[in-house]
């Protein structure tokens, strides 16, 4: 048991991969809520279901949202059932690996949070604007990591549109067609029974697309999110030895990274020469 716990701790906290950390948080939250909730349901008691819907799900009703201001964050780590979390975590694992390979692991967490917040914004605005939702806006809620995952899927497809993955029963498919397919399905479903979820997906997808466009233009939105969680150093050491500083500064310039990302976007990863691959590798390590 100790070995299993040590393996889990290593994968979540020490492996360096933020994919494992995000999946671990989602699975832990799901189990902490749904295991006791299932036992309560067997006893005919829905108290935990009511609690999670009241205090952790994202409401569309603005007065209620004002008093539950934390729900735009909590909702993105909640799931309805086992298949809901299973498919979200599988897509997060598949696409997150590709994203981390090219852009480092810190940006993954930032994009996950920004995608979830964009999905929350789309959901709340849609339910308070479109007449279709006027009767349900006072009671509607939404949960799920789908908006965050869609942000990662679309961001990866925008960065690497011709990157090919293999889908079961279909075969090789380029990422751009996968992203376009899911965006169209989500749009056509926004008047269906899961309207709130589909609208949130579109918000996450738009954020992922814009994020990569901004990154290619030299504007890294993830830095502002990272700064919120990075403590400032209490002691600053200043060296006057400029030659020493130059030797120890190994981070590639942002302009060089942007040029490489543009080349990948247009010609694929295989078009990079050895030096460019080394620069990209050092950049991902530096961001990690």
mmCIF file of C-alpha atoms in Angstrom:
data_model
loop_
_atom_site.group_PDB
_atom_site.id
_atom_site.type_symbol
_atom_site.label_atom_id
_atom_site.label_comp_id
_atom_site.label_asym_id
_atom_site.label_seq_id
_atom_site.Cartn_x
_atom_site.Cartn_y
_atom_site.Cartn_z
ATOM 1 C CA UNK A 1 0.000 0.000 0.000
ATOM 2 C CA UNK A 2 2.882 2.361 0.860
ATOM 3 C CA UNK A 3 4.472 1.671 -2.530
ATOM 4 C CA UNK A 4 1.176 2.435 -4.323
ATOM 5 C CA UNK A 5 0.782 5.680 -2.376
ATOM 6 C CA UNK A 6 4.385 6.656 -3.154
ATOM 7 C CA UNK A 7 3.794 5.962 -6.864
ATOM 8 C CA UNK A 8 0.668 8.138 -6.843
ATOM 9 C CA UNK A 9 2.483 10.955 -5.003
ATOM 10 C CA UNK A 10 5.349 10.831 -7.485
ATOM 11 C CA UNK A 11 3.080 10.936 -10.554
ATOM 12 C CA UNK A 12 0.967 13.789 -9.120
ATOM 13 C CA UNK A 13 3.579 15.994 -7.477
ATOM 14 C CA UNK A 14 7.121 15.069 -8.551
ATOM 15 C CA UNK A 15 6.964 13.747 -12.123
ATOM 16 C CA UNK A 16 6.870 17.301 -13.539
ATOM 17 C CA UNK A 17 3.818 16.548 -15.690
ATOM 18 C CA UNK A 18 0.844 18.808 -15.013
ATOM 19 C CA UNK A 19 -1.410 16.339 -16.827
ATOM 20 C CA UNK A 20 -1.130 13.878 -13.959
ATOM 21 C CA UNK A 21 -1.770 16.663 -11.439
ATOM 22 C CA UNK A 22 -4.932 17.881 -13.199
ATOM 23 C CA UNK A 23 -6.266 14.353 -13.708
ATOM 24 C CA UNK A 24 -5.450 13.522 -10.091
ATOM 25 C CA UNK A 25 -7.373 16.553 -8.770
ATOM 26 C CA UNK A 26 -10.401 15.748 -10.942
ATOM 27 C CA UNK A 27 -10.449 12.074 -9.905
ATOM 28 C CA UNK A 28 -9.933 12.925 -6.216
ATOM 29 C CA UNK A 29 -12.794 15.465 -6.212
ATOM 30 C CA UNK A 30 -15.031 12.996 -8.059
ATOM 31 C CA UNK A 31 -14.372 10.213 -5.554
ATOM 32 C CA UNK A 32 -14.653 12.426 -2.464
ATOM 33 C CA UNK A 33 -18.117 13.559 -3.548
ATOM 34 C CA UNK A 34 -19.576 10.587 -5.362
ATOM 35 C CA UNK A 35 -18.546 7.679 -3.116
ATOM 36 C CA UNK A 36 -20.337 9.037 -0.014
ATOM 37 C CA UNK A 37 -23.126 10.481 -2.209
ATOM 38 C CA UNK A 38 -23.827 6.997 -3.579
ATOM 39 C CA UNK A 39 -24.069 5.598 -0.051
ATOM 40 C CA UNK A 40 -26.422 8.403 0.943
ATOM 41 C CA UNK A 41 -28.589 7.705 -2.101
ATOM 42 C CA UNK A 42 -28.898 4.060 -1.061
ATOM 43 C CA UNK A 43 -30.313 5.351 2.218
ATOM 44 C CA UNK A 44 -32.761 7.536 0.321
ATOM 45 C CA UNK A 45 -30.873 10.721 1.243
ATOM 46 C CA UNK A 46 -29.739 13.205 -1.413
ATOM 47 C CA UNK A 47 -28.042 15.671 0.921
ATOM 48 C CA UNK A 48 -24.613 15.495 -0.760
ATOM 49 C CA UNK A 49 -26.099 15.834 -4.250
ATOM 50 C CA UNK A 50 -27.958 18.927 -3.068
ATOM 51 C CA UNK A 51 -24.811 20.309 -1.399
ATOM 52 C CA UNK A 52 -22.607 19.911 -4.483
ATOM 53 C CA UNK A 53 -25.262 21.396 -6.753
ATOM 54 C CA UNK A 54 -25.810 24.319 -4.380
ATOM 55 C CA UNK A 55 -22.205 25.194 -3.496
ATOM 56 C CA UNK A 56 -19.877 23.735 -6.173
ATOM 57 C CA UNK A 57 -21.800 23.812 -9.473
ATOM 58 C CA UNK A 58 -21.827 27.025 -11.532
ATOM 59 C CA UNK A 59 -25.250 28.761 -11.452
ATOM 60 C CA UNK A 60 -26.493 30.841 -14.371
ATOM 61 C CA UNK A 61 -28.672 33.081 -12.176
ATOM 62 C CA UNK A 62 -26.667 36.244 -11.565
ATOM 63 C CA UNK A 63 -27.855 37.043 -7.981
ATOM 64 C CA UNK A 64 -26.982 33.497 -6.957
ATOM 65 C CA UNK A 65 -23.637 33.649 -8.771
ATOM 66 C CA UNK A 66 -22.792 36.855 -6.877
ATOM 67 C CA UNK A 67 -23.067 34.997 -3.554
ATOM 68 C CA UNK A 68 -21.336 31.864 -4.923
ATOM 69 C CA UNK A 69 -18.398 33.641 -6.596
ATOM 70 C CA UNK A 70 -16.061 30.645 -6.231
ATOM 71 C CA UNK A 71 -18.167 28.375 -8.471
ATOM 72 C CA UNK A 72 -16.544 29.498 -11.812
ATOM 73 C CA UNK A 73 -13.474 27.658 -10.492
ATOM 74 C CA UNK A 74 -15.023 24.717 -8.607
ATOM 75 C CA UNK A 75 -17.346 23.703 -11.448
ATOM 76 C CA UNK A 76 -14.390 22.853 -13.738
ATOM 77 C CA UNK A 77 -13.279 20.039 -11.368
ATOM 78 C CA UNK A 78 -16.754 18.472 -10.963
ATOM 79 C CA UNK A 79 -18.392 15.674 -12.999
ATOM 80 C CA UNK A 80 -21.831 14.089 -13.191
ATOM 81 C CA UNK A 81 -20.904 10.414 -13.529
ATOM 82 C CA UNK A 82 -18.147 7.960 -14.369
ATOM 83 C CA UNK A 83 -18.446 8.338 -18.161
ATOM 84 C CA UNK A 84 -18.436 12.135 -17.911
ATOM 85 C CA UNK A 85 -15.092 12.182 -16.096
ATOM 86 C CA UNK A 86 -13.677 9.226 -18.075
ATOM 87 C CA UNK A 87 -13.991 10.865 -21.496
ATOM 88 C CA UNK A 88 -12.867 14.284 -20.246
ATOM 89 C CA UNK A 89 -9.754 12.829 -18.632
ATOM 90 C CA UNK A 90 -8.929 10.695 -21.690
ATOM 91 C CA UNK A 91 -9.007 13.748 -23.963
ATOM 92 C CA UNK A 92 -7.035 15.749 -21.404
ATOM 93 C CA UNK A 93 -4.403 12.983 -21.309
ATOM 94 C CA UNK A 94 -4.132 12.589 -25.109
ATOM 95 C CA UNK A 95 -4.129 16.251 -26.063
ATOM 96 C CA UNK A 96 -2.263 17.374 -22.958
ATOM 97 C CA UNK A 97 0.692 15.175 -23.849
ATOM 98 C CA UNK A 98 1.008 16.784 -27.288
ATOM 99 C CA UNK A 99 0.534 20.282 -25.822
ATOM 100 C CA UNK A 100 3.175 19.733 -23.131
ATOM 101 C CA UNK A 101 5.656 18.338 -25.655
ATOM 102 C CA UNK A 102 5.663 21.595 -27.636
ATOM 103 C CA UNK A 103 4.772 24.320 -25.129
ATOM 104 C CA UNK A 104 5.829 23.028 -21.723
ATOM 105 C CA UNK A 105 3.785 21.979 -18.723
ATOM 106 C CA UNK A 106 3.176 25.315 -16.954
ATOM 107 C CA UNK A 107 1.143 26.627 -19.855
ATOM 108 C CA UNK A 108 -1.111 23.563 -19.656
ATOM 109 C CA UNK A 109 -2.421 24.439 -16.189
ATOM 110 C CA UNK A 110 -2.905 28.090 -17.147
ATOM 111 C CA UNK A 111 -4.817 27.153 -20.288
ATOM 112 C CA UNK A 112 -6.962 24.671 -18.333
ATOM 113 C CA UNK A 113 -8.010 27.429 -15.902
ATOM 114 C CA UNK A 114 -8.506 30.090 -18.586
ATOM 115 C CA UNK A 115 -10.542 27.675 -20.735
ATOM 116 C CA UNK A 116 -12.769 26.821 -17.788
ATOM 117 C CA UNK A 117 -13.329 30.501 -16.973
ATOM 118 C CA UNK A 118 -14.125 31.293 -20.618
ATOM 119 C CA UNK A 119 -16.633 28.439 -20.642
ATOM 120 C CA UNK A 120 -18.224 29.805 -17.464
ATOM 121 C CA UNK A 121 -18.488 33.288 -19.001
ATOM 122 C CA UNK A 122 -20.119 31.973 -22.189
ATOM 123 C CA UNK A 123 -22.564 29.868 -20.183
ATOM 124 C CA UNK A 124 -23.680 32.693 -17.864
ATOM 125 C CA UNK A 125 -23.977 35.237 -20.704
ATOM 126 C CA UNK A 126 -25.962 32.858 -22.929
ATOM 127 C CA UNK A 127 -28.440 31.885 -20.221
ATOM 128 C CA UNK A 128 -29.057 35.525 -19.306
ATOM 129 C CA UNK A 129 -29.301 36.780 -22.895
ATOM 130 C CA UNK A 130 -31.114 34.249 -25.078
ATOM 131 C CA UNK A 131 -34.918 33.935 -24.572
ATOM 132 C CA UNK A 132 -34.690 30.148 -24.960
ATOM 133 C CA UNK A 133 -33.208 29.899 -21.452
ATOM 134 C CA UNK A 134 -35.417 32.480 -19.696
ATOM 135 C CA UNK A 135 -37.505 29.843 -17.890
ATOM 136 C CA UNK A 136 -34.538 27.810 -16.658
ATOM 137 C CA UNK A 137 -31.997 30.538 -15.877
ATOM 138 C CA UNK A 138 -33.023 30.783 -12.201
ATOM 139 C CA UNK A 139 -32.342 27.101 -11.492
ATOM 140 C CA UNK A 140 -29.803 26.000 -14.140
ATOM 141 C CA UNK A 141 -26.289 24.907 -13.172
ATOM 142 C CA UNK A 142 -23.365 23.363 -15.032
ATOM 143 C CA UNK A 143 -20.357 21.258 -14.018
ATOM 144 C CA UNK A 144 -17.474 19.553 -15.802
ATOM 145 C CA UNK A 145 -13.938 19.988 -17.118
ATOM 146 C CA UNK A 146 -15.170 19.930 -20.719
ATOM 147 C CA UNK A 147 -14.591 23.650 -21.371
ATOM 148 C CA UNK A 148 -11.033 23.404 -20.058
ATOM 149 C CA UNK A 149 -10.368 20.274 -22.108
ATOM 150 C CA UNK A 150 -11.849 21.863 -25.241
ATOM 151 C CA UNK A 151 -9.486 24.814 -24.774
ATOM 152 C CA UNK A 152 -6.533 22.395 -24.765
ATOM 153 C CA UNK A 153 -7.878 20.414 -27.749
ATOM 154 C CA UNK A 154 -8.450 23.511 -29.909
ATOM 155 C CA UNK A 155 -5.213 25.177 -28.788
ATOM 156 C CA UNK A 156 -3.233 22.075 -29.745
ATOM 157 C CA UNK A 157 -5.043 21.834 -33.091
ATOM 158 C CA UNK A 158 -4.408 25.526 -33.768
ATOM 159 C CA UNK A 159 -0.710 25.115 -32.981
ATOM 160 C CA UNK A 160 -0.328 21.830 -34.888
ATOM 161 C CA UNK A 161 -3.198 21.643 -37.402
ATOM 162 C CA UNK A 162 -1.587 18.900 -39.496
ATOM 163 C CA UNK A 163 -0.461 16.734 -36.569
ATOM 164 C CA UNK A 164 -1.926 13.274 -37.145
ATOM 165 C CA UNK A 165 -3.477 11.059 -34.478
ATOM 166 C CA UNK A 166 -4.986 7.601 -34.875
ATOM 167 C CA UNK A 167 -8.627 7.147 -33.857
ATOM 168 C CA UNK A 168 -10.129 3.734 -33.257
ATOM 169 C CA UNK A 169 -12.294 2.504 -36.195
ATOM 170 C CA UNK A 170 -11.364 5.628 -38.205
ATOM 171 C CA UNK A 171 -7.592 5.609 -38.600
ATOM 172 C CA UNK A 172 -5.259 8.601 -39.070
ATOM 173 C CA UNK A 173 -6.926 12.009 -38.639
ATOM 174 C CA UNK A 174 -5.351 15.477 -38.547
ATOM 175 C CA UNK A 175 -5.931 17.490 -35.373
ATOM 176 C CA UNK A 176 -7.613 20.350 -37.238
ATOM 177 C CA UNK A 177 -10.423 18.041 -38.408
ATOM 178 C CA UNK A 178 -10.907 16.658 -34.904
ATOM 179 C CA UNK A 179 -11.244 20.170 -33.454
ATOM 180 C CA UNK A 180 -13.572 21.371 -36.229
ATOM 181 C CA UNK A 181 -15.767 18.281 -35.842
ATOM 182 C CA UNK A 182 -16.232 18.809 -32.098
ATOM 183 C CA UNK A 183 -16.875 22.545 -32.416
ATOM 184 C CA UNK A 184 -19.602 21.908 -35.020
ATOM 185 C CA UNK A 185 -21.181 19.165 -32.876
ATOM 186 C CA UNK A 186 -21.164 21.477 -29.851
ATOM 187 C CA UNK A 187 -22.743 24.337 -31.802
ATOM 188 C CA UNK A 188 -25.519 22.156 -33.220
ATOM 189 C CA UNK A 189 -26.255 20.880 -29.702
ATOM 190 C CA UNK A 190 -26.619 24.198 -27.841
ATOM 191 C CA UNK A 191 -30.434 23.973 -27.976
ATOM 192 C CA UNK A 192 -30.455 20.375 -26.716
ATOM 193 C CA UNK A 193 -30.768 18.876 -23.223
ATOM 194 C CA UNK A 194 -27.127 19.693 -22.318
ATOM 195 C CA UNK A 195 -27.263 23.263 -23.641
ATOM 196 C CA UNK A 196 -25.207 24.723 -20.775
ATOM 197 C CA UNK A 197 -22.397 22.233 -21.244
ATOM 198 C CA UNK A 198 -22.270 22.693 -25.013
ATOM 199 C CA UNK A 199 -22.151 26.488 -24.671
ATOM 200 C CA UNK A 200 -19.321 26.200 -22.139
ATOM 201 C CA UNK A 201 -17.437 23.966 -24.598
ATOM 202 C CA UNK A 202 -17.623 26.702 -27.232
ATOM 203 C CA UNK A 203 -16.264 29.255 -24.775
ATOM 204 C CA UNK A 204 -13.313 27.018 -23.986
ATOM 205 C CA UNK A 205 -12.717 26.304 -27.681
ATOM 206 C CA UNK A 206 -12.654 30.016 -28.566
ATOM 207 C CA UNK A 207 -10.244 30.731 -25.725
ATOM 208 C CA UNK A 208 -7.901 27.965 -26.911
ATOM 209 C CA UNK A 209 -7.888 29.341 -30.460
ATOM 210 C CA UNK A 210 -7.253 32.938 -29.393
ATOM 211 C CA UNK A 211 -4.612 31.859 -26.867
ATOM 212 C CA UNK A 212 -2.414 30.277 -29.527
ATOM 213 C CA UNK A 213 -2.883 33.230 -31.909
ATOM 214 C CA UNK A 214 -1.803 35.597 -29.138
ATOM 215 C CA UNK A 215 1.135 33.355 -28.216
ATOM 216 C CA UNK A 216 2.370 33.399 -31.804
ATOM 217 C CA UNK A 217 2.154 37.183 -31.676
ATOM 218 C CA UNK A 218 4.479 37.248 -28.656
ATOM 219 C CA UNK A 219 1.736 37.696 -26.028
ATOM 220 C CA UNK A 220 1.706 34.835 -23.543
ATOM 221 C CA UNK A 221 -1.521 35.059 -21.550
ATOM 222 C CA UNK A 222 -0.436 32.198 -19.310
ATOM 223 C CA UNK A 223 2.220 34.369 -17.627
ATOM 224 C CA UNK A 224 -0.444 36.449 -15.893
ATOM 225 C CA UNK A 225 -2.084 33.282 -14.535
ATOM 226 C CA UNK A 226 1.278 31.810 -13.500
ATOM 227 C CA UNK A 227 2.161 34.971 -11.592
ATOM 228 C CA UNK A 228 -0.933 34.514 -9.405
ATOM 229 C CA UNK A 229 0.437 31.200 -8.093
ATOM 230 C CA UNK A 230 4.165 31.994 -8.058
ATOM 231 C CA UNK A 231 5.450 33.445 -4.757
ATOM 232 C CA UNK A 232 7.826 36.369 -5.057
ATOM 233 C CA UNK A 233 11.372 35.685 -3.827
ATOM 234 C CA UNK A 234 12.186 37.350 -0.528
ATOM 235 C CA UNK A 235 15.888 37.764 -1.354
ATOM 236 C CA UNK A 236 17.219 38.972 -4.680
ATOM 237 C CA UNK A 237 20.864 38.257 -5.557
ATOM 238 C CA UNK A 238 22.412 40.651 -8.081
ATOM 239 C CA UNK A 239 25.648 39.774 -9.879
ATOM 240 C CA UNK A 240 27.852 42.351 -11.614
ATOM 241 C CA UNK A 241 29.627 39.670 -13.660
ATOM 242 C CA UNK A 242 27.884 40.043 -17.056
ATOM 243 C CA UNK A 243 29.898 37.298 -18.732
ATOM 244 C CA UNK A 244 28.794 34.861 -16.042
ATOM 245 C CA UNK A 245 25.163 35.929 -16.506
ATOM 246 C CA UNK A 246 25.364 35.321 -20.240
ATOM 247 C CA UNK A 247 26.810 31.848 -19.722
ATOM 248 C CA UNK A 248 24.078 30.788 -17.294
ATOM 249 C CA UNK A 249 21.173 32.225 -19.326
ATOM 250 C CA UNK A 250 20.037 29.318 -21.437
ATOM 251 C CA UNK A 251 16.396 30.312 -22.079
ATOM 252 C CA UNK A 252 15.753 30.863 -25.809
ATOM 253 C CA UNK A 253 14.514 34.260 -26.953
ATOM 254 C CA UNK A 254 10.720 34.600 -27.398
ATOM 255 C CA UNK A 255 11.203 35.747 -31.015
ATOM 256 C CA UNK A 256 13.093 32.548 -31.793
ATOM 257 C CA UNK A 257 10.375 30.419 -30.179
ATOM 258 C CA UNK A 258 7.643 32.268 -32.102
ATOM 259 C CA UNK A 259 9.495 31.647 -35.391
ATOM 260 C CA UNK A 260 9.716 27.922 -34.619
ATOM 261 C CA UNK A 261 6.019 27.720 -33.661
ATOM 262 C CA UNK A 262 5.071 29.415 -36.930
ATOM 263 C CA UNK A 263 7.199 26.927 -38.834
ATOM 264 C CA UNK A 264 5.514 23.994 -37.038
ATOM 265 C CA UNK A 265 2.088 25.453 -37.757
ATOM 266 C CA UNK A 266 2.800 25.750 -41.498
ATOM 267 C CA UNK A 267 5.098 22.794 -42.201
ATOM 268 C CA UNK A 268 4.830 20.417 -39.247
ATOM 269 C CA UNK A 269 7.277 19.336 -36.559
ATOM 270 C CA UNK A 270 9.248 17.198 -39.012
ATOM 271 C CA UNK A 271 10.357 20.334 -40.899
ATOM 272 C CA UNK A 272 12.458 21.559 -37.952
ATOM 273 C CA UNK A 273 16.224 21.161 -38.095
ATOM 274 C CA UNK A 274 18.281 19.831 -35.185
ATOM 275 C CA UNK A 275 19.037 23.277 -33.745
ATOM 276 C CA UNK A 276 15.365 24.313 -33.809
ATOM 277 C CA UNK A 277 14.318 21.103 -32.060
ATOM 278 C CA UNK A 278 16.937 21.745 -29.368
ATOM 279 C CA UNK A 279 15.685 25.310 -28.900
ATOM 280 C CA UNK A 280 12.099 24.071 -28.584
ATOM 281 C CA UNK A 281 13.175 21.421 -26.087
ATOM 282 C CA UNK A 282 15.056 23.980 -23.950
ATOM 283 C CA UNK A 283 12.070 26.327 -24.100
ATOM 284 C CA UNK A 284 9.677 23.635 -22.857
ATOM 285 C CA UNK A 285 12.082 22.739 -20.024
ATOM 286 C CA UNK A 286 12.508 26.379 -19.103
ATOM 287 C CA UNK A 287 8.720 26.881 -18.955
ATOM 288 C CA UNK A 288 8.362 23.708 -16.909
#
